[in-house]
Tab-separated table of C-alpha atoms in Angstrom:
chain	number	residue	atom	x	y	z
A	1	MET	CA	11.188	-8.819	17.397
A	2	GLN	CA	7.725	-9.475	17.571
A	3	SER	CA	5.676	-10.742	20.770
A	4	SER	CA	4.103	-13.893	20.676
A	5	SER	CA	2.583	-13.843	22.919
A	6	GLN	CA	-0.013	-11.664	20.579
A	7	LYS	CA	-2.617	-14.210	18.494
A	8	PRO	CA	-2.200	-13.136	15.114
A	9	LEU	CA	-4.874	-10.424	13.562
A	10	SER	CA	-8.486	-11.928	12.373
A	11	LEU	CA	-8.113	-10.685	8.187
A	12	ALA	CA	-11.698	-8.557	8.969
A	13	GLN	CA	-9.109	-6.761	11.773
A	14	GLN	CA	-6.207	-6.394	9.151
A	15	GLU	CA	-8.919	-4.982	6.268
A	16	PHE	CA	-10.117	-2.610	9.099
A	17	LEU	CA	-6.931	-1.040	10.218
A	18	ASP	CA	-6.188	-0.868	6.535
A	19	ARG	CA	-9.263	0.924	5.450
A	20	ALA	CA	-9.289	3.368	9.043
A	21	LEU	CA	-5.855	4.342	8.514
A	22	ARG	CA	-6.133	4.893	4.707
A	23	VAL	CA	-9.482	7.028	4.955
A	24	ASN	CA	-7.803	8.838	8.283
A	25	GLN	CA	-4.461	10.160	5.880
A	26	ALA	CA	-6.776	11.200	3.133
A	27	GLY	CA	-8.911	12.872	6.213
A	28	GLU	CA	-6.422	14.694	7.228
A	29	LEU	CA	-4.989	15.706	4.083
A	30	ALA	CA	-8.547	17.147	2.968
A	31	ALA	CA	-8.633	19.075	6.714
A	32	VAL	CA	-4.899	20.391	5.936
A	33	LEU	CA	-5.553	21.715	2.412
A	34	ILE	CA	-9.213	23.318	3.521
A	35	TYR	CA	-7.634	25.450	5.907
A	36	ASP	CA	-4.939	26.158	3.975
A	37	ALA	CA	-7.054	27.555	1.456
A	38	GLN	CA	-9.425	29.384	3.754
A	39	THR	CA	-7.075	31.099	5.895
A	40	PRO	CA	-5.563	33.866	3.151
A	41	PRO	CA	-9.900	35.717	2.852
A	42	ILE	CA	-11.098	34.761	6.017
A	43	VAL	CA	-8.675	36.504	7.659
A	44	ARG	CA	-8.710	39.481	5.505
A	45	GLN	CA	-12.028	39.988	6.037
A	46	ASN	CA	-11.990	39.330	10.129
A	47	PRO	CA	-8.470	39.243	11.012
A	48	GLN	CA	-9.845	38.498	14.563
A	49	LEU	CA	-9.981	35.124	13.544
A	50	LYS	CA	-5.939	34.721	12.349
A	51	ASP	CA	-4.815	32.953	15.800
A	52	LEU	CA	-7.767	30.418	15.752
A	53	MET	CA	-7.324	30.009	11.955
A	54	LYS	CA	-3.504	29.268	13.290
A	55	HIS	CA	-4.737	26.640	15.988
A	56	MET	CA	-6.846	24.640	14.026
A	57	TYR	CA	-4.361	24.228	10.818
A	58	ASP	CA	-1.624	23.242	13.696
A	59	GLN	CA	-3.782	20.790	15.275
A	60	GLU	CA	-4.508	19.110	11.688
A	61	ALA	CA	-1.037	19.630	10.555
A	62	ASN	CA	-0.429	17.438	13.755
A	63	HIS	CA	-2.411	15.232	12.678
A	64	PHE	CA	-1.407	15.042	9.140
A	65	GLN	CA	1.522	13.868	10.235
A	66	THR	CA	0.230	11.437	12.768
A	67	PHE	CA	-0.894	9.674	10.399
A	68	ASN	CA	1.477	9.774	7.654
A	69	GLU	CA	3.747	8.138	9.926
A	70	LEU	CA	1.278	5.793	10.838
A	71	VAL	CA	0.732	4.820	7.157
A	72	ALA	CA	3.847	4.374	6.374
A	73	LYS	CA	5.197	2.188	9.597
A	74	HIS	CA	2.373	-0.042	9.654
A	75	ARG	CA	2.960	-0.342	5.435
A	76	ILE	CA	-0.609	0.754	3.972
A	77	ARG	CA	-1.372	1.859	0.441
A	78	PRO	CA	-2.403	5.694	0.648
A	79	THR	CA	-5.593	5.988	-1.318
A	80	LEU	CA	-5.260	6.566	-4.943
A	81	MET	CA	-7.425	9.650	-4.792
A	82	TYR	CA	-5.227	11.336	-3.363
A	83	PRO	CA	-4.744	14.633	-6.325
A	84	VAL	CA	-8.154	14.429	-5.904
A	85	TRP	CA	-9.268	14.554	-2.865
A	86	ARG	CA	-6.124	17.315	-2.716
A	87	VAL	CA	-7.880	19.549	-5.384
A	88	ALA	CA	-11.490	19.053	-4.262
A	89	ALA	CA	-10.454	20.233	-0.511
A	90	THR	CA	-9.019	23.208	-1.832
A	91	ALA	CA	-11.824	24.098	-4.078
A	92	LEU	CA	-14.288	23.552	-1.070
A	93	GLY	CA	-11.705	25.742	1.193
A	94	TRP	CA	-11.270	28.081	-1.169
A	95	SER	CA	-15.373	29.088	-1.955
A	96	THR	CA	-16.633	28.604	1.524
A	97	ALA	CA	-13.715	31.204	2.473
A	98	VAL	CA	-14.644	33.440	-0.680
A	99	MET	CA	-18.532	33.091	0.897
A	100	GLY	CA	-18.401	34.733	3.786
A	101	ARG	CA	-17.002	34.160	7.760
A	102	GLU	CA	-20.439	32.285	8.023
A	103	ALA	CA	-20.195	29.688	5.329
A	104	ALA	CA	-16.589	28.858	6.417
A	105	MET	CA	-17.468	28.004	9.473
A	106	ALA	CA	-20.231	25.854	8.361
A	107	CYS	CA	-17.563	23.838	5.807
A	108	THR	CA	-15.624	23.425	9.195
A	109	GLU	CA	-19.097	22.314	10.841
A	110	ALA	CA	-20.164	20.080	8.770
A	111	VAL	CA	-16.785	18.168	7.757
A	112	GLU	CA	-15.973	18.072	11.605
A	113	THR	CA	-19.137	16.367	12.310
A	114	GLU	CA	-18.796	14.084	10.122
A	115	ILE	CA	-14.864	13.469	10.662
A	116	GLY	CA	-16.372	13.229	14.223
A	117	GLU	CA	-18.711	10.749	14.507
A	118	HIS	CA	-16.265	8.803	11.339
A	119	TYR	CA	-13.777	8.660	14.313
A	120	ASN	CA	-15.674	7.455	17.237
A	121	ARG	CA	-16.621	4.948	15.266
A	122	GLN	CA	-13.334	3.534	14.696
A	123	VAL	CA	-12.792	4.157	19.123
A	124	GLN	CA	-15.682	2.506	19.301
A	125	THR	CA	-14.647	-0.960	16.795
A	126	LEU	CA	-11.014	-0.711	18.575
A	127	PHE	CA	-12.027	-0.206	21.970
A	128	LYS	CA	-14.760	-3.684	21.882
A	129	TRP	CA	-11.745	-5.455	20.463
A	130	ALA	CA	-9.272	-4.300	23.501
A	131	GLN	CA	-12.252	-5.835	25.725
A	132	ASP	CA	-12.904	-8.867	23.758
A	133	VAL	CA	-8.816	-9.441	24.212
A	134	GLU	CA	-9.058	-9.021	27.982
A	135	ALA	CA	-12.796	-10.817	28.515
A	136	LYS	CA	-10.682	-13.971	27.477
A	137	GLY	CA	-7.846	-13.007	29.436
A	138	GLY	CA	-5.568	-12.125	27.422
A	139	GLN	CA	-3.628	-8.401	27.489
A	140	VAL	CA	-4.046	-5.761	24.757
A	141	SER	CA	-1.087	-5.338	22.545
A	142	GLY	CA	0.740	-2.163	23.105
A	143	GLU	CA	0.282	-1.577	19.516
A	144	MET	CA	-3.179	-1.491	20.177
A	145	LYS	CA	-3.214	0.913	22.782
A	146	GLU	CA	-1.462	3.038	21.157
A	147	LEU	CA	-3.786	3.417	18.089
A	148	LEU	CA	-6.249	3.770	20.451
A	149	GLY	CA	-5.037	6.328	22.759
A	150	THR	CA	-4.272	8.639	18.794
A	151	LEU	CA	-7.423	7.966	17.693
A	152	ARG	CA	-9.128	9.747	20.755
A	153	ARG	CA	-7.245	12.224	21.199
A	154	ILE	CA	-7.571	13.046	17.367
A	155	ARG	CA	-10.886	12.930	17.893
A	156	ASP	CA	-11.277	15.144	20.753
A	157	GLU	CA	-9.996	17.622	19.014
A	158	GLU	CA	-12.197	17.665	15.958
A	159	LEU	CA	-14.935	17.863	17.836
A	160	GLU	CA	-12.883	20.840	19.405
A	161	HIS	CA	-12.859	22.169	15.782
A	162	LEU	CA	-16.763	21.969	15.405
A	163	ASP	CA	-17.197	23.862	18.763
A	164	HIS	CA	-14.928	26.467	17.512
A	165	ALA	CA	-16.939	26.588	14.515
A	166	VAL	CA	-20.711	26.992	16.166
A	167	GLU	CA	-18.802	29.660	18.329
A	168	ASN	CA	-17.838	31.190	15.253
A	169	ASP	CA	-21.396	31.797	14.270
A	170	ALA	CA	-21.145	28.671	11.742
A	171	LYS	CA	-25.499	28.244	12.084
A	172	GLU	CA	-25.654	31.902	11.103
A	173	ALA	CA	-24.307	30.562	7.291
A	174	ARG	CA	-26.951	31.006	4.515
A	175	PRO	CA	-28.089	28.580	3.108
A	176	TYR	CA	-27.764	26.437	5.827
A	177	GLU	CA	-28.869	23.750	4.809
A	178	ALA	CA	-27.471	23.147	0.928
A	179	LEU	CA	-24.601	24.179	2.174
A	180	THR	CA	-23.618	21.301	5.261
A	181	GLY	CA	-25.991	18.860	3.202
A	182	VAL	CA	-23.685	19.010	0.378
A	183	ILE	CA	-20.540	18.914	2.320
A	184	ARG	CA	-21.830	16.563	4.607
A	185	THR	CA	-22.536	13.910	1.704
A	186	GLY	CA	-19.738	14.983	-0.547
A	187	CYS	CA	-17.413	13.914	2.955
A	188	ARG	CA	-19.103	10.503	3.118
A	189	ALA	CA	-18.980	9.757	-0.346
A	190	ALA	CA	-15.029	10.274	0.011
A	191	ILE	CA	-15.122	8.339	3.113
A	192	TRP	CA	-16.878	5.542	1.009
A	193	ILE	CA	-14.138	5.812	-1.737
A	194	SER	CA	-11.401	6.501	0.268
A	195	GLU	CA	-11.625	2.846	2.253
A	196	ARG	CA	-11.563	0.703	-1.100
A	197	VAL	CA	-9.625	2.765	-3.317
B	1	MET	CA	-23.809	-28.459	-43.200
B	2	ASN	CA	-22.627	-31.892	-44.164
B	3	THR	CA	-21.785	-34.908	-42.505
B	4	LYS	CA	-18.210	-34.604	-41.989
B	5	THR	CA	-18.732	-30.775	-40.431
B	6	ALA	CA	-21.389	-32.234	-38.350
B	7	VAL	CA	-19.587	-35.166	-36.899
B	8	ARG	CA	-16.565	-33.039	-36.325
B	9	LEU	CA	-18.844	-30.718	-33.991
B	10	THR	CA	-20.341	-33.467	-32.181
B	11	ARG	CA	-17.052	-35.101	-31.530
B	12	GLN	CA	-16.382	-31.721	-30.126
B	13	LEU	CA	-19.323	-31.419	-27.983
B	14	ARG	CA	-18.560	-35.070	-26.304
B	15	HIS	CA	-14.863	-34.227	-25.288
B	16	PRO	CA	-15.424	-30.424	-24.233
B	17	LEU	CA	-12.039	-28.998	-22.726
B	18	PRO	CA	-11.663	-31.129	-19.524
B	19	LEU	CA	-12.520	-29.108	-16.527
B	20	GLN	CA	-9.924	-28.558	-13.022
B	21	ARG	CA	-11.029	-31.888	-11.490
B	22	THR	CA	-8.737	-30.930	-8.702
B	23	THR	CA	-10.425	-29.776	-5.566
B	24	ILE	CA	-8.525	-27.140	-3.741
B	25	ILE	CA	-9.096	-27.291	-0.459
B	26	SER	CA	-7.919	-24.332	0.950
B	27	ARG	CA	-6.311	-21.878	-1.359
B	28	ARG	CA	-4.193	-20.400	1.977
B	29	GLN	CA	-2.653	-23.850	2.235
B	30	VAL	CA	-0.662	-22.743	-0.996
B	31	VAL	CA	-0.976	-19.441	-1.843
B	32	PRO	CA	1.251	-16.717	-0.386
B	33	SER	CA	-0.811	-14.107	2.376
B	34	SER	CA	-2.997	-12.029	0.260
B	35	THR	CA	-2.478	-8.677	-0.883
B	36	SER	CA	-0.231	-5.400	1.054
B	37	SER	CA	-2.614	-5.089	4.411
B	38	TYR	CA	-2.293	-3.721	8.155
B	39	HIS	CA	1.201	-4.941	9.247
B	40	SER	CA	1.755	-5.605	12.734
B	41	TYR	CA	4.211	-5.311	15.036
B	42	ASP	CA	2.918	-6.788	18.511
B	43	HIS	CA	0.693	-9.388	16.424
B	44	PRO	CA	2.529	-12.094	14.681
B	45	THR	CA	1.239	-13.098	10.903
B	46	PRO	CA	0.495	-16.352	10.277
B	47	PRO	CA	3.090	-18.404	8.211
B	48	PRO	CA	1.630	-17.876	4.303
B	49	TYR	CA	2.495	-22.299	3.491
B	50	SER	CA	1.668	-25.027	5.975
B	51	ASP	CA	4.496	-26.762	7.448
B	52	THR	CA	4.100	-29.904	4.399
B	53	ALA	CA	3.468	-27.672	2.239
B	54	LYS	CA	6.906	-25.866	2.909
B	55	SER	CA	8.846	-29.317	3.450
B	56	ILE	CA	7.710	-30.173	-0.413
B	57	LEU	CA	8.652	-26.581	-1.694
B	58	SER	CA	11.974	-26.141	-0.443
B	59	ALA	CA	12.728	-29.862	-1.067
B	60	SER	CA	12.326	-29.111	-4.702
B	61	LEU	CA	13.942	-25.572	-4.787
B	62	ASN	CA	17.288	-28.017	-5.228
B	63	HIS	CA	16.118	-29.919	-8.073
B	64	ILE	CA	15.251	-26.870	-10.462
B	65	PRO	CA	18.702	-26.064	-12.104
B	66	GLU	CA	18.036	-29.700	-13.368
B	67	HIS	CA	14.523	-30.249	-13.849
B	68	GLY	CA	13.386	-27.037	-13.932
B	69	PHE	CA	10.136	-25.158	-12.791
B	70	THR	CA	8.272	-28.202	-13.759
B	71	ARG	CA	6.052	-31.242	-11.474
B	72	LYS	CA	8.957	-33.436	-12.075
B	73	SER	CA	10.755	-31.178	-9.839
B	74	LEU	CA	8.014	-31.355	-7.168
B	75	SER	CA	6.973	-34.732	-7.413
B	76	LEU	CA	10.958	-35.149	-6.688
B	77	GLY	CA	11.094	-32.812	-3.892
B	78	ALA	CA	8.996	-34.603	-2.555
B	79	LYS	CA	10.482	-37.969	-2.794
B	80	ASP	CA	13.388	-35.935	-1.005
B	81	ALA	CA	10.889	-34.749	1.785
B	82	GLY	CA	9.752	-38.464	2.700
B	83	TYR	CA	6.316	-38.151	1.166
B	84	LEU	CA	4.763	-40.097	-1.613
B	85	SER	CA	5.113	-38.535	-4.858
B	86	ILE	CA	1.174	-38.407	-5.197
B	87	SER	CA	1.702	-35.086	-2.930
B	88	THR	CA	1.759	-32.761	-5.502
B	89	ASN	CA	-2.025	-32.844	-5.705
B	90	LEU	CA	-1.528	-30.258	-2.519
B	91	PHE	CA	-0.556	-27.932	-5.805
B	92	PRO	CA	-3.150	-27.295	-8.046
B	93	GLN	CA	-1.663	-25.258	-9.868
B	94	GLY	CA	1.558	-27.444	-10.683
B	95	ALA	CA	4.773	-25.357	-11.478
B	96	PHE	CA	3.152	-22.356	-11.069
B	97	ASP	CA	2.721	-23.014	-7.137
B	98	LEU	CA	6.770	-23.915	-7.444
B	99	ILE	CA	7.499	-20.448	-9.360
B	100	LEU	CA	5.286	-18.489	-6.748
B	101	TYR	CA	6.849	-20.209	-3.576
B	102	TYR	CA	10.624	-19.537	-5.044
B	103	LEU	CA	9.636	-15.824	-5.735
B	104	ALA	CA	8.298	-15.663	-2.300
B	105	THR	CA	10.972	-16.980	-0.542
B	106	SER	CA	13.820	-14.965	-2.521
B	107	ARG	CA	11.907	-12.022	-1.488
B	108	LEU	CA	11.533	-12.849	2.332
B	109	LYS	CA	15.627	-13.621	2.095
B	110	LEU	CA	15.898	-9.866	1.226
B	111	GLN	CA	14.782	-9.604	5.092
B	112	ASP	CA	17.673	-11.399	6.266
B	113	SER	CA	20.272	-9.144	3.711
B	114	VAL	CA	18.716	-6.273	5.599
B	115	HIS	CA	18.589	-7.175	9.009
B	116	GLY	CA	20.294	-10.377	9.456
B	117	ARG	CA	23.824	-11.125	10.213
B	118	ASP	CA	26.624	-8.826	7.989
B	119	GLY	CA	23.113	-7.092	6.845
B	120	HIS	CA	22.865	-3.868	5.070
B	121	GLU	CA	21.364	-2.552	8.282
B	122	GLN	CA	24.580	-1.331	9.842
B	123	GLN	CA	26.344	0.182	6.969
B	124	TRP	CA	22.341	2.014	6.838
B	125	ALA	CA	22.555	3.498	9.874
B	126	SER	CA	25.245	5.904	9.845
B	127	GLY	CA	22.510	8.003	7.477
B	128	LYS	CA	24.604	9.170	4.101
B	129	ILE	CA	23.268	5.849	2.106
B	130	ASP	CA	20.331	7.510	0.753
B	131	VAL	CA	17.064	5.250	-0.028
B	132	LYS	CA	17.819	5.893	-4.244
B	133	GLU	CA	21.091	4.011	-3.011
B	134	ARG	CA	19.290	1.479	-0.650
B	135	VAL	CA	16.608	0.697	-2.892
B	136	LYS	CA	19.371	-0.074	-5.752
B	137	THR	CA	21.481	-2.441	-3.719
B	138	LEU	CA	18.039	-4.730	-2.974
B	139	VAL	CA	17.887	-4.774	-6.508
B	140	PHE	CA	21.092	-6.071	-6.979
B	141	ASP	CA	20.599	-8.433	-3.637
B	142	ARG	CA	17.491	-9.854	-5.367
B	143	LEU	CA	19.112	-10.795	-8.663
B	144	ARG	CA	21.966	-12.202	-6.941
B	145	PHE	CA	19.532	-14.465	-5.888
B	146	ASN	CA	18.422	-15.895	-8.857
B	147	LYS	CA	22.428	-16.433	-9.917
B	148	GLU	CA	23.222	-17.880	-6.501
B	149	SER	CA	20.406	-20.922	-6.485
B	150	GLY	CA	20.966	-21.509	-10.008
B	151	VAL	CA	17.153	-20.709	-10.778
B	152	ILE	CA	18.142	-18.013	-13.660
B	153	LYS	CA	18.838	-20.185	-16.550
B	154	ARG	CA	14.955	-21.848	-16.355
B	155	TRP	CA	14.124	-18.746	-15.854
B	156	PRO	CA	12.820	-18.010	-19.274
B	157	GLU	CA	10.734	-21.288	-18.601
B	158	ALA	CA	9.292	-19.157	-15.509
B	159	LEU	CA	8.196	-15.931	-17.209
B	160	ALA	CA	6.451	-18.110	-20.101
B	161	VAL	CA	4.332	-20.111	-17.380
B	162	MET	CA	3.378	-16.336	-15.693
B	163	ALA	CA	2.257	-15.040	-18.686
B	164	GLN	CA	-0.049	-17.235	-19.197
B	165	PRO	CA	-3.432	-15.328	-18.475
B	166	THR	CA	-4.927	-17.475	-15.513
B	167	TYR	CA	-1.483	-16.496	-13.957
B	168	VAL	CA	-0.796	-13.308	-14.621
B	169	PRO	CA	-2.545	-11.636	-11.677
B	170	GLN	CA	-0.777	-13.238	-9.050
B	171	SER	CA	2.542	-12.936	-11.127
B	172	PHE	CA	1.758	-9.266	-10.874
B	173	ALA	CA	0.736	-9.467	-7.234
B	174	GLU	CA	4.212	-10.970	-6.007
B	175	LEU	CA	6.064	-8.513	-8.665
B	176	SER	CA	3.832	-5.765	-6.262
B	177	ARG	CA	5.121	-7.656	-3.171
B	178	LEU	CA	8.752	-7.013	-4.093
B	179	ALA	CA	8.588	-3.452	-4.690
B	180	ASP	CA	6.665	-2.707	-1.997
B	181	ASP	CA	8.562	-4.489	-0.014
B	182	ILE	CA	11.887	-2.903	-1.326
B	183	TYR	CA	10.503	0.076	-0.590
B	184	PHE	CA	10.297	-0.672	2.656
B	185	LEU	CA	13.431	-1.980	3.781
B	186	ALA	CA	15.148	0.890	2.023
B	187	GLY	CA	13.479	3.036	4.774
B	188	ASP	CA	10.846	4.774	2.329
B	189	THR	CA	8.368	6.755	4.129
B	190	SER	CA	6.679	8.912	1.216
B	191	VAL	CA	2.304	8.009	1.140
B	192	ASP	CA	1.767	10.142	-1.850
B	193	THR	CA	0.740	9.371	-4.947
B	194	THR	CA	4.484	9.003	-5.248
B	195	TRP	CA	3.672	5.676	-3.249
B	196	TYR	CA	2.405	4.662	-6.047
B	197	THR	CA	5.066	5.880	-9.380
B	198	LYS	CA	7.657	4.846	-7.717
B	199	ARG	CA	6.586	1.226	-6.638
B	200	ALA	CA	5.102	1.239	-10.553
B	201	SER	CA	8.731	1.999	-12.060
B	202	LEU	CA	10.814	0.229	-9.632
B	203	ALA	CA	8.686	-3.060	-10.473
B	204	ALA	CA	9.272	-1.765	-14.559
B	205	ILE	CA	12.974	-1.826	-14.106
B	206	TYR	CA	12.941	-4.966	-12.106
B	207	ALA	CA	11.046	-7.246	-14.555
B	208	ALA	CA	13.550	-5.656	-17.175
B	209	ALA	CA	16.415	-6.468	-15.401
B	210	GLU	CA	15.340	-10.378	-15.036
B	211	VAL	CA	14.752	-10.918	-18.489
B	212	TYR	CA	18.219	-8.799	-19.434
B	213	GLN	CA	19.676	-11.615	-16.846
B	214	THR	CA	18.217	-14.494	-18.047
B	215	GLN	CA	20.539	-14.034	-21.487
B	216	ASP	CA	23.720	-12.043	-19.175
B	217	GLN	CA	26.542	-13.922	-19.741
B	218	SER	CA	29.523	-12.060	-18.087
B	219	ALA	CA	31.157	-12.962	-15.142
B	220	GLN	CA	29.140	-11.790	-11.311
B	221	ASN	CA	26.324	-10.414	-14.381
B	222	ALA	CA	28.457	-7.150	-14.724
B	223	ASP	CA	25.986	-6.668	-17.277
B	224	THR	CA	22.980	-6.578	-15.720
B	225	ARG	CA	24.572	-4.287	-13.008
B	226	VAL	CA	25.306	-1.709	-15.642
B	227	PHE	CA	21.175	-2.503	-17.223
B	228	VAL	CA	20.015	-1.458	-14.021
B	229	ASP	CA	22.196	1.195	-13.806
B	230	SER	CA	21.438	2.928	-16.540
B	231	ARG	CA	17.521	2.172	-15.815
B	232	PHE	CA	17.749	3.976	-12.362
B	233	LYS	CA	19.456	6.218	-14.576
B	234	GLU	CA	16.753	7.301	-17.074
B	235	LEU	CA	14.451	7.365	-13.772
B	236	GLU	CA	15.679	9.387	-11.959
B	237	SER	CA	16.246	11.912	-15.297
B	238	ALA	CA	12.353	11.022	-15.612
B	239	GLN	CA	11.224	12.580	-12.074
B	240	THR	CA	13.429	15.265	-11.740
B	241	GLY	CA	11.577	16.563	-14.918
B	242	VAL	CA	7.887	15.372	-13.873
B	243	SER	CA	8.687	17.503	-10.853
B	244	SER	CA	10.312	20.423	-12.154
B	245	VAL	CA	7.278	21.195	-14.505
B	246	ALA	CA	5.019	20.726	-11.653
B	247	GLU	CA	6.657	22.887	-9.062
B	248	TRP	CA	6.880	25.909	-12.114
B	249	VAL	CA	2.469	25.156	-12.151
B	250	GLY	CA	2.497	25.552	-8.743
B	251	TYR	CA	4.964	28.745	-8.663
B	252	THR	CA	3.143	30.188	-11.551
B	253	THR	CA	-0.255	29.594	-9.816
B	254	HIS	CA	0.666	31.496	-6.229
B	255	SER	CA	1.891	34.164	-8.621
B	256	PHE	CA	-0.925	34.720	-10.325
B	257	ILE	CA	-3.228	34.741	-7.323
B	258	ASN	CA	-1.168	36.864	-5.398
B	259	VAL	CA	-1.091	39.520	-8.072
B	260	LEU	CA	-5.008	39.040	-8.460
B	261	ARG	CA	-5.429	39.738	-4.752
B	262	SER	CA	-2.476	42.631	-4.917
B	263	LYS	CA	-4.732	44.361	-7.063
B	264	GLY	CA	-7.494	44.559	-5.135
B	265	ALA	CA	-9.605	41.181	-6.024
B	266	GLN	CA	-10.964	39.715	-2.766
B	267	ILE	CA	-9.868	36.230	-3.705
């Protein structure tokens, strides 16, 4: 049963976690579909990238599964935009892959930059909550510790993908600013919408 | 405008519709917790009702078969709980607060019917009973609570109150919570668009079954069970139909793209 030594979560905390996990699940869905759509055209033109694409896809699939389990476990409503994000992510992955390897890597770079910042903010918030609890002499619950650990690990893996993308000539894409600008704005809009809808 | 009309209008202006005079000190005092949010396992959830409200409302439930979902039941309940009958001012929505309390407590009783003593948990742990069967079992349990508490003969009045436009959003929220609770207790873990379609269809089936139950005179509500079974069968055939179409579309699209790729198209 529940440990009664813990205080109830405030409404603000519950809302934060509700939104955070919903957005994270939507984000990983998009990531999985982007890699899925990018892989066939990219690997055809650049067979040397096959292992890298598979490695990144496997990690994203693992993240997606993690968040699916968390969303089900904590009874969070998934985003209503699920089918819309499915189409949008597949379209984004496919179109950047058809534009070329550099464009696909620039897409990955843009998405991972936004996602990395987004996870980092979540980690900071959860870390601050943990610090507040400990400052008052309490003990951080196992649930919060686990959540914090999971988010940290996933953030680090997303930043690793960002590094891989840059190593593979993401910055050589043309038009670099326009492409990454549009994708980053799109990501931010999608995050904002998924938090609420 | 003649004098008669002018007088009639003035009277109307001088006696407008009475405004709600009751002040709601804390809605949280009487209203169950808000719509679904993060459910924690290590952190407790604060109880939805204050102790005073809970004692009055639970005492009022016993008076429902005789007096229905009315303020009379509430004041009798307040007297039983040892409060003055004026304490019903704690419930600005009157009969509707009693209805909400009945809905919330019956919904929470489902947890006991799964995890409590002689609960379904043991039977379900073997893994042989699939989610659909568990959902049906929980729907039957919830309908059985209506009959056992004697509430079902007063339920048409409650439905009339719940259908009032002011109360529709809260009634609908309770129905959504019920559908969500049933799927959660049945162990459903789908978190894509089917999360919405499953809960919407279950809410519709349950609402229809409850209305059917109000006029069901058969022993042990056997006719209602048959009604629920038919609704679930219809739902299943609709779901199979939709998923077959979706599968066909997906397969055709992939095949088309692969054929183009085999012809050398750089996609």
